[in-house]
CSV table of C-alpha atoms and ligand atoms in Angstrom, one decimal:
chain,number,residue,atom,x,y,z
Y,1,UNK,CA,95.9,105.6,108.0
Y,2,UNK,CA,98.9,104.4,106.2
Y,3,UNK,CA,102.7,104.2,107.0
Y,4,UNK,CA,105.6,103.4,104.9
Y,5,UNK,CA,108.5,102.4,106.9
Y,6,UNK,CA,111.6,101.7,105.4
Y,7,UNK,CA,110.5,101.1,102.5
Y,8,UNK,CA,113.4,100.0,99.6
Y,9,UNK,CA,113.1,98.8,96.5
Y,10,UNK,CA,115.4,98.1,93.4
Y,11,UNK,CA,115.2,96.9,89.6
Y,12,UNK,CA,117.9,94.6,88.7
Y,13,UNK,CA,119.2,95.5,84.8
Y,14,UNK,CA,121.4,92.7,83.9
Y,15,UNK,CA,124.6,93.1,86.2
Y,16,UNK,CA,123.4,96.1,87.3
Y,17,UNK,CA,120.8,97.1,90.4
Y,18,UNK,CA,119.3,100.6,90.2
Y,19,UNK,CA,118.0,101.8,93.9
Y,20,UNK,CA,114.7,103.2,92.8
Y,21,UNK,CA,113.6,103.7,96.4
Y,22,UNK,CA,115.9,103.9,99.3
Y,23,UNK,CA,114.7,104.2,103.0
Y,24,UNK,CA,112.0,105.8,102.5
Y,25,UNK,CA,109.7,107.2,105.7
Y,26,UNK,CA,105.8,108.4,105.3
Y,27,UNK,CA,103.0,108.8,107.4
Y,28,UNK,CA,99.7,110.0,106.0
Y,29,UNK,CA,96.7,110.3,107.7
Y,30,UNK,CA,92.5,110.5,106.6
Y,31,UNK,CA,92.0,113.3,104.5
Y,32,UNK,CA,95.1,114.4,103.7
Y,33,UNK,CA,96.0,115.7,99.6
Y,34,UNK,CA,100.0,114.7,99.0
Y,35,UNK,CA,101.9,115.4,96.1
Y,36,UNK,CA,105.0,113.8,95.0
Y,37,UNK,CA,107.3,115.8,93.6
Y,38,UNK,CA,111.0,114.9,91.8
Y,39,UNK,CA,112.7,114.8,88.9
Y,40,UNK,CA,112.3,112.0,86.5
Y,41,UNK,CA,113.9,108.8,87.9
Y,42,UNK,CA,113.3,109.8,91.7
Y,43,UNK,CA,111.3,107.1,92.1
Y,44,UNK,CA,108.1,108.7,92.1
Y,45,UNK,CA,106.1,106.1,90.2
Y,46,UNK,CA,107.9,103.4,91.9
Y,47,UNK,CA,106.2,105.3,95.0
Y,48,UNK,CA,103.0,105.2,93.5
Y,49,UNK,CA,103.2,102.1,92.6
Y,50,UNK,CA,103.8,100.3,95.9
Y,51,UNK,CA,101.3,102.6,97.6
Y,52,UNK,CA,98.7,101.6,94.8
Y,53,UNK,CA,99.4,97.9,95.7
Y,54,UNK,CA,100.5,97.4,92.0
Y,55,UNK,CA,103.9,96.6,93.3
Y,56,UNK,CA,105.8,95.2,96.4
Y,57,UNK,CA,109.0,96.8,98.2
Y,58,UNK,CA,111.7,94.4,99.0
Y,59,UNK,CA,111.8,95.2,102.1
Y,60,UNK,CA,110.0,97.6,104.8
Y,61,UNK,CA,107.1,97.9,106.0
Y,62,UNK,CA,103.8,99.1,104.8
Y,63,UNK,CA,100.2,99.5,106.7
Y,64,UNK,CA,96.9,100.5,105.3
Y,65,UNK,CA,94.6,102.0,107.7
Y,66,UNK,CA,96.2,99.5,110.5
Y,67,UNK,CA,96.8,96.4,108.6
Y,68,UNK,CA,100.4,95.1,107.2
Y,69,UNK,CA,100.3,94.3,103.6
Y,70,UNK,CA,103.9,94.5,102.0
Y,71,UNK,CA,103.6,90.6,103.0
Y,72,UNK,CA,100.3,89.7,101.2
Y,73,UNK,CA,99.8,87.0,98.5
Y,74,UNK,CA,99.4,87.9,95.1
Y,75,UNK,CA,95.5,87.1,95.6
Y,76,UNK,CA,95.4,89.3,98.8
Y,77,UNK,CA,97.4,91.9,97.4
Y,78,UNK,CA,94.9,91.9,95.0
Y,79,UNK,CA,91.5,92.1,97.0
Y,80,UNK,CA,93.0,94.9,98.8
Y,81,UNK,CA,93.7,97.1,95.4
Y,82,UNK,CA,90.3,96.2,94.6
Y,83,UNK,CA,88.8,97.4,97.9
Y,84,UNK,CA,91.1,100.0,99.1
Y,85,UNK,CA,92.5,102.1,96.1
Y,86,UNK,CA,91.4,104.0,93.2
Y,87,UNK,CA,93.8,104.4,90.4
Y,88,UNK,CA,94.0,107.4,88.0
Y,89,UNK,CA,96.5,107.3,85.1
Y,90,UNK,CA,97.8,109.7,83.2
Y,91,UNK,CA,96.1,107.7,80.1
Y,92,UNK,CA,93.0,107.6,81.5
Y,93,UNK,CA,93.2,103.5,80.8
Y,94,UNK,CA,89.6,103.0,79.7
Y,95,UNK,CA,88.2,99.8,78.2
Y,96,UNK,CA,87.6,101.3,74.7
Y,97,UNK,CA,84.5,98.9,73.2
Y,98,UNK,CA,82.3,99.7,76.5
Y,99,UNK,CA,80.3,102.6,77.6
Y,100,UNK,CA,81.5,105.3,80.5
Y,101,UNK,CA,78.6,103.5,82.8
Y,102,UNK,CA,80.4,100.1,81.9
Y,103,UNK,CA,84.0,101.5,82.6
Y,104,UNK,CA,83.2,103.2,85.8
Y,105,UNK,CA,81.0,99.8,86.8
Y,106,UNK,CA,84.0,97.5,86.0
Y,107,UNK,CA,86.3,97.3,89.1
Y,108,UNK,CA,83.0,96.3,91.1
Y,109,UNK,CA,83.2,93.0,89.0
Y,110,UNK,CA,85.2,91.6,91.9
Y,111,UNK,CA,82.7,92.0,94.2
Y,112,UNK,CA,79.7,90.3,95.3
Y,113,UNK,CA,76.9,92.7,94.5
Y,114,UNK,CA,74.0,92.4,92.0
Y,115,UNK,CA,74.7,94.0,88.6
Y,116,UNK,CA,72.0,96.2,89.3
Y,117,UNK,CA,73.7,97.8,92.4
Y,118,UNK,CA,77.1,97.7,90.9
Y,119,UNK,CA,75.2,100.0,87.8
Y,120,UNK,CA,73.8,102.5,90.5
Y,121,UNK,CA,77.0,102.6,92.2
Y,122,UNK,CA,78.4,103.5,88.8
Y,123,UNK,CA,75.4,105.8,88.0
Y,124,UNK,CA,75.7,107.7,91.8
Y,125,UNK,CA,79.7,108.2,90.9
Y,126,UNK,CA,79.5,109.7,87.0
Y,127,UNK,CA,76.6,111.8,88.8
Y,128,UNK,CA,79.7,113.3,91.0
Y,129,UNK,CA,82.1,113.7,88.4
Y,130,UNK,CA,79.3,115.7,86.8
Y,131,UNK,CA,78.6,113.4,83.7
Y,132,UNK,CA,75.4,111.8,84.6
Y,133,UNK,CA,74.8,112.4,81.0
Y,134,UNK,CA,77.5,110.4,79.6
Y,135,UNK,CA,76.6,106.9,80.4
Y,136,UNK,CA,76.1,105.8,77.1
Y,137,UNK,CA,79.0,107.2,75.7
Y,138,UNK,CA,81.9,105.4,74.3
Y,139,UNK,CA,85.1,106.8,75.6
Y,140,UNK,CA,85.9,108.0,71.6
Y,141,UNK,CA,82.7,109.6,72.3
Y,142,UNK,CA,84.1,111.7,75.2
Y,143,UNK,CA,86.7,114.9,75.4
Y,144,UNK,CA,89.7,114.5,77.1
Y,145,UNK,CA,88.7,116.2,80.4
Y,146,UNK,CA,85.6,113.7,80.1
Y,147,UNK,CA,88.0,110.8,79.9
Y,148,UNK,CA,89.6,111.6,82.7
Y,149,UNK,CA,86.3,112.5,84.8
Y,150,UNK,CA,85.2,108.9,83.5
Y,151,UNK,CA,88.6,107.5,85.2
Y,152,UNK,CA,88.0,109.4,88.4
Y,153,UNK,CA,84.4,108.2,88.7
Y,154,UNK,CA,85.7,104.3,87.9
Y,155,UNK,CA,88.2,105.0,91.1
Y,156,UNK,CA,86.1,106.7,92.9
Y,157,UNK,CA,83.1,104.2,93.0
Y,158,UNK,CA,84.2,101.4,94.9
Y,159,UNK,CA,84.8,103.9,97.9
Y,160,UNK,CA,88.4,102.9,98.4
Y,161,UNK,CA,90.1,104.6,101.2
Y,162,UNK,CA,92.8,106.4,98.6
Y,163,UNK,CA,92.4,107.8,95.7
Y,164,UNK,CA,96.2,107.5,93.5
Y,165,UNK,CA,96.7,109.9,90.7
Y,166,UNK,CA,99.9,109.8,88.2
Y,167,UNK,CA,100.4,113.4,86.3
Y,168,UNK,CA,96.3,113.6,86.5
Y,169,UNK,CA,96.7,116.6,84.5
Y,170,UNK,CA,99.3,115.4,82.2
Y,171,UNK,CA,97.3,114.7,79.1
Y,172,UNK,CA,94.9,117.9,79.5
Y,173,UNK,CA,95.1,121.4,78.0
Y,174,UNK,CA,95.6,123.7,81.2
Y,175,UNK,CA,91.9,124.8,81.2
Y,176,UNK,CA,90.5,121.1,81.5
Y,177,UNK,CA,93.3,120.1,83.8
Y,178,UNK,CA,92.2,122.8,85.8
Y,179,UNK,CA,88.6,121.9,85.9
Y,180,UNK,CA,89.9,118.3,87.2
Y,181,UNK,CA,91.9,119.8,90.0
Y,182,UNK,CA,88.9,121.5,91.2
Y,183,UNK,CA,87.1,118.1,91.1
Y,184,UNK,CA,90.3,116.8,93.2
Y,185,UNK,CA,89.9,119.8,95.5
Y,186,UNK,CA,86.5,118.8,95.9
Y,187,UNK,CA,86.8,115.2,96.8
Y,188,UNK,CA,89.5,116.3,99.3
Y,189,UNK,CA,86.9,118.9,100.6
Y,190,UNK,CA,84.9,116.2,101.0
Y,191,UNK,CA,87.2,114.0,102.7
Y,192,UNK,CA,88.9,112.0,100.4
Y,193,UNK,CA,92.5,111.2,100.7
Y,194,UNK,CA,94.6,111.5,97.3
Y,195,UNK,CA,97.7,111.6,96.5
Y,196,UNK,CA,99.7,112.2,93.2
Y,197,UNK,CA,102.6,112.7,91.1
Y,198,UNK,CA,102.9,115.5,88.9
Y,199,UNK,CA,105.6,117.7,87.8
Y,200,UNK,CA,104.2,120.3,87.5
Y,201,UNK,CA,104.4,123.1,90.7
Y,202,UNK,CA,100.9,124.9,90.4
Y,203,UNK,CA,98.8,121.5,90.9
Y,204,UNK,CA,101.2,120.4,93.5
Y,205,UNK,CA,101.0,123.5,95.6
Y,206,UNK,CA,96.9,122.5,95.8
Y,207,UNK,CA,97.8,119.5,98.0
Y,208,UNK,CA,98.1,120.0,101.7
Y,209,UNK,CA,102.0,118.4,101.4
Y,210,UNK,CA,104.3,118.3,98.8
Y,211,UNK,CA,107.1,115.7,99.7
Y,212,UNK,CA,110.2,115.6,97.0
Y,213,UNK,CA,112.1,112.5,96.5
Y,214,UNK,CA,115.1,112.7,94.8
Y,215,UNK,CA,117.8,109.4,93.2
Y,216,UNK,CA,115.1,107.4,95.6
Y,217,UNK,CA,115.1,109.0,99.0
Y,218,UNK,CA,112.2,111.8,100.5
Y,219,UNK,CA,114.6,114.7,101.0
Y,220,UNK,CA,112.2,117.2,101.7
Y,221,UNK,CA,108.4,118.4,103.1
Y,222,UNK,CA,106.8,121.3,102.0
Y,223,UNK,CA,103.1,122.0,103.8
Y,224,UNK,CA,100.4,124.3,101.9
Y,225,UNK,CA,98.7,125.7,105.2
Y,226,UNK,CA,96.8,124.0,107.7
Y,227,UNK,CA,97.7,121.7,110.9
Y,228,UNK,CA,99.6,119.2,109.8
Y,229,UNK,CA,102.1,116.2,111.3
Y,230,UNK,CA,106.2,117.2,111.0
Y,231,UNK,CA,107.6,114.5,109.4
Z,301,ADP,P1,110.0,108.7,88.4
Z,301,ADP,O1,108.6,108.2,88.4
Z,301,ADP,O2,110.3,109.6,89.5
Z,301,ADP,O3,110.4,109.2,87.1
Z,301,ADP,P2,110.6,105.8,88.6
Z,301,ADP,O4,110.0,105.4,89.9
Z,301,ADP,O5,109.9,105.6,87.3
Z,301,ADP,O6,110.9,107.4,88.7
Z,301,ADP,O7,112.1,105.2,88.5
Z,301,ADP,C1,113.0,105.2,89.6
Z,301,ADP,C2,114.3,104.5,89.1
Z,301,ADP,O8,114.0,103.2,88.9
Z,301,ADP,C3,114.8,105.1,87.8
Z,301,ADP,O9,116.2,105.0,87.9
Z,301,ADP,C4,114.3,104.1,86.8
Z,301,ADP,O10,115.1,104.0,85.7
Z,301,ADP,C5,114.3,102.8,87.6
Z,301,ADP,N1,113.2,101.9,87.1
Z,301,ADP,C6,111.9,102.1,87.2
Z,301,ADP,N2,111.2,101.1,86.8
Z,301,ADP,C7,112.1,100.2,86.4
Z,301,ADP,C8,112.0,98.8,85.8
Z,301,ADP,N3,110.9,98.3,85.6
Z,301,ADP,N4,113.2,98.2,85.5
Z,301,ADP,C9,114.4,98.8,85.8
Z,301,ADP,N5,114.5,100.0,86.3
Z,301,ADP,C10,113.4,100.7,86.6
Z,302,ADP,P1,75.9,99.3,75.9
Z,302,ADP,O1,75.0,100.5,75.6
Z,302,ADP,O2,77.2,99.7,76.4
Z,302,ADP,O3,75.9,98.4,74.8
Z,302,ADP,P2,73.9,97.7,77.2
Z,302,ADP,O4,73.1,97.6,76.0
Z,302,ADP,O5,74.3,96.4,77.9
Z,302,ADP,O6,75.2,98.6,77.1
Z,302,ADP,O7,73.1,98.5,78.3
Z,302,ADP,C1,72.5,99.7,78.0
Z,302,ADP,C2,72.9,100.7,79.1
Z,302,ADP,O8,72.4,100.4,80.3
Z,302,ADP,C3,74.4,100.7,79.2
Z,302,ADP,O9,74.9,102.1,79.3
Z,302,ADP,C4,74.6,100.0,80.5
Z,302,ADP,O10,75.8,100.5,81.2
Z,302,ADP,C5,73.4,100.2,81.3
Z,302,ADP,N1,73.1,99.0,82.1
Z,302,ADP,C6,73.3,97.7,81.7
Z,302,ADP,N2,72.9,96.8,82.6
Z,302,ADP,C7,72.3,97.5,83.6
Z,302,ADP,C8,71.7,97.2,84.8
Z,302,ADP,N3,71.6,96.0,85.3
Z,302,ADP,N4,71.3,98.2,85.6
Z,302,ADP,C9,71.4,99.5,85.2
Z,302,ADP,N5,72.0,99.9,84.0
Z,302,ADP,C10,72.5,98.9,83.3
C-alpha cells in the first residue's frame, strides 16, 4: 500500500548539508505494524516525517496505496495528510482550551460533513479508545495515558489508511505505556496499519517488522513472526 523508493533527503546548515536520509527502499503493505528503530540522528523522524506527508524528500519516489505524492502541491499534500494519515506525537499535541470530543472532532474540519456527523465520528472513536466518558473533559482534565488515548482517537477518526506514531510511549510511565501498546495491538488486530519510532526494544519487538536505519540508510530488517515480504 505504500513504497518508498529512493527516497533522499538533506538539511542544509549554513555551508554544510547533513544527509538525513540516503537511498532509502520500503515496501509496506495493509495491515502491517513497523517500527523504526536507530539511534538518535538516523533519520528516523525525518522518516516519519515524509511518510506522514509533513515533509517532502528531494528526490525519490513515494506512493500511497497506488498513487504518487512526493510531487503534490502544498494544497494536495495537504488533503492527503488530512485523509490518509493519523498522527500521534510523543506530546500528545492537543488543543488545550477545547474538550477531548472537540480535539478528536478537529481534523474532520477539513471535510465536508455536518458538525453533527463529524461529533459522532468523534463520539464512535473516544468509544474505541475506551473514553466514551471523557468527552467533556479538558485535556488538563485527563491523565497522561488519557492524553494520549485522546490523540489516538483524534487520528484514528478520520479512518486514514496509516496510523504514524513518534515514541507513542515516550511520555508514559511503563504501566500506561503499556496499556497503549495493547490499544496499538488492537487496532493492528483489527487491521490497522501503524507504524512508529521508538527506542525502546520491548514496544518495537510488538510490531510485525522492525527496520533500523542508521547515519540515514535502512541497514537492517528484523520480522516478529508471521508471513511477511523479504525486503
Ligand atoms: P532521529 O529521529 O533518528 O533522531 P532525525 O531524522 O531527527 O533523526 O535527524 C536525522 C539527521 O538530520 C540528523 O543528523 C539531524 O541532525 C538532521 N536534521 C534533522 N532535522 C533537521 C533540520 N530541521 N535542520 C537540519 N538538520 C536536521
Ligand atoms: P464545550 O463543553 O467544550 O464548551 P460545547 O458547549 O460547544 O463544548 O458543547 C457541549 C458538548 O457537546 C461538547 O463536549 C461538544 O463536543 C459536544 N457537541 C458540540 N456540538 C455538538 C454536535 N453538533 N453534536 C454532538 N455533540 C456536540
Amino acid at each position: 500500500m505504500l513504497e518508498l523508493r529512493a527516497i533522499r533527503k538533506a538539511y542544509r546548515m549554513g555551508s554544510e548539508t547533513v544527509v538525513a536520509l540516503d537511498d532509502v527502499n520500503l515496501q509496506i503493505h495493509r495491515g502491517q505494524s513497523v517500527a523504526f528503530v536507530g539511534s538518535s540522528g538516523a533519520g528516523k523522524s525525518t522518516l516519519l516525517n515524509i511518510l506522514g506527508c509533513l515533509d517532502r524528500p528531494d528526490s525519490g519516489s513515494y506512493r500511497l496505496n497506488g498513487r504518487r505524492i512526493d510531487a503534490l502541491s502544498e494544497n494536495d499534500l495537504a488533503l492527503v495528510r488530512n485523509r490518509e494519515i493519523g498522527f500521534v506525537f510523543q506530546n500528545f499535541q492537543l488543543l488545550p482550551r477545547v474538550s477531548a470530543l472537540h480535539n478528536v472532532a478537529q481534523p474532520l474540519v477539513y471535510r465536508p460533513m455536518k458538525p453533527a456527523e463529524r461529533f459522532e465520528l468523534a463520539r464512535r472513536a473516544l468509544a474505541r479508545v475506551g473514553l466514551a466518558d471523557r468527552g467533556h473533559h479538558l485535556p488538563t482534565q485527563l491523565s497522561g495515558g488519557q492524553r494520549q488515548r485522546v490523540a489516538i482517537a483524534r487520528a484514528l477518526c478520520g479512518q486514514p489508511s496509516i496510523l504514524l506514531a513518534d515514541e507513542p510511549t515516550g511520555n508514559l510511565d511503563s504501566k500506561t505505556g503499556e496499556a497503549i501498546l495493547r490499544l496499538f495491538d488492537e487496532l493492528v488486530a483489527d487491521g490497522h496499519t501503524v507504524l512508529m519510532v521508538t527506542h525502546e526494544s520491548e514496544v518495537a519487538d510488538r510490531c510485525q517488522r522492525v527496520l533500523r536505519l542508521s547515519d540515514g540508510r535502512l541497514v537492517s530488517e528484523k520480522c516478529n513472526g508471521g508471513d511477511l515480504h523479504a525486503r
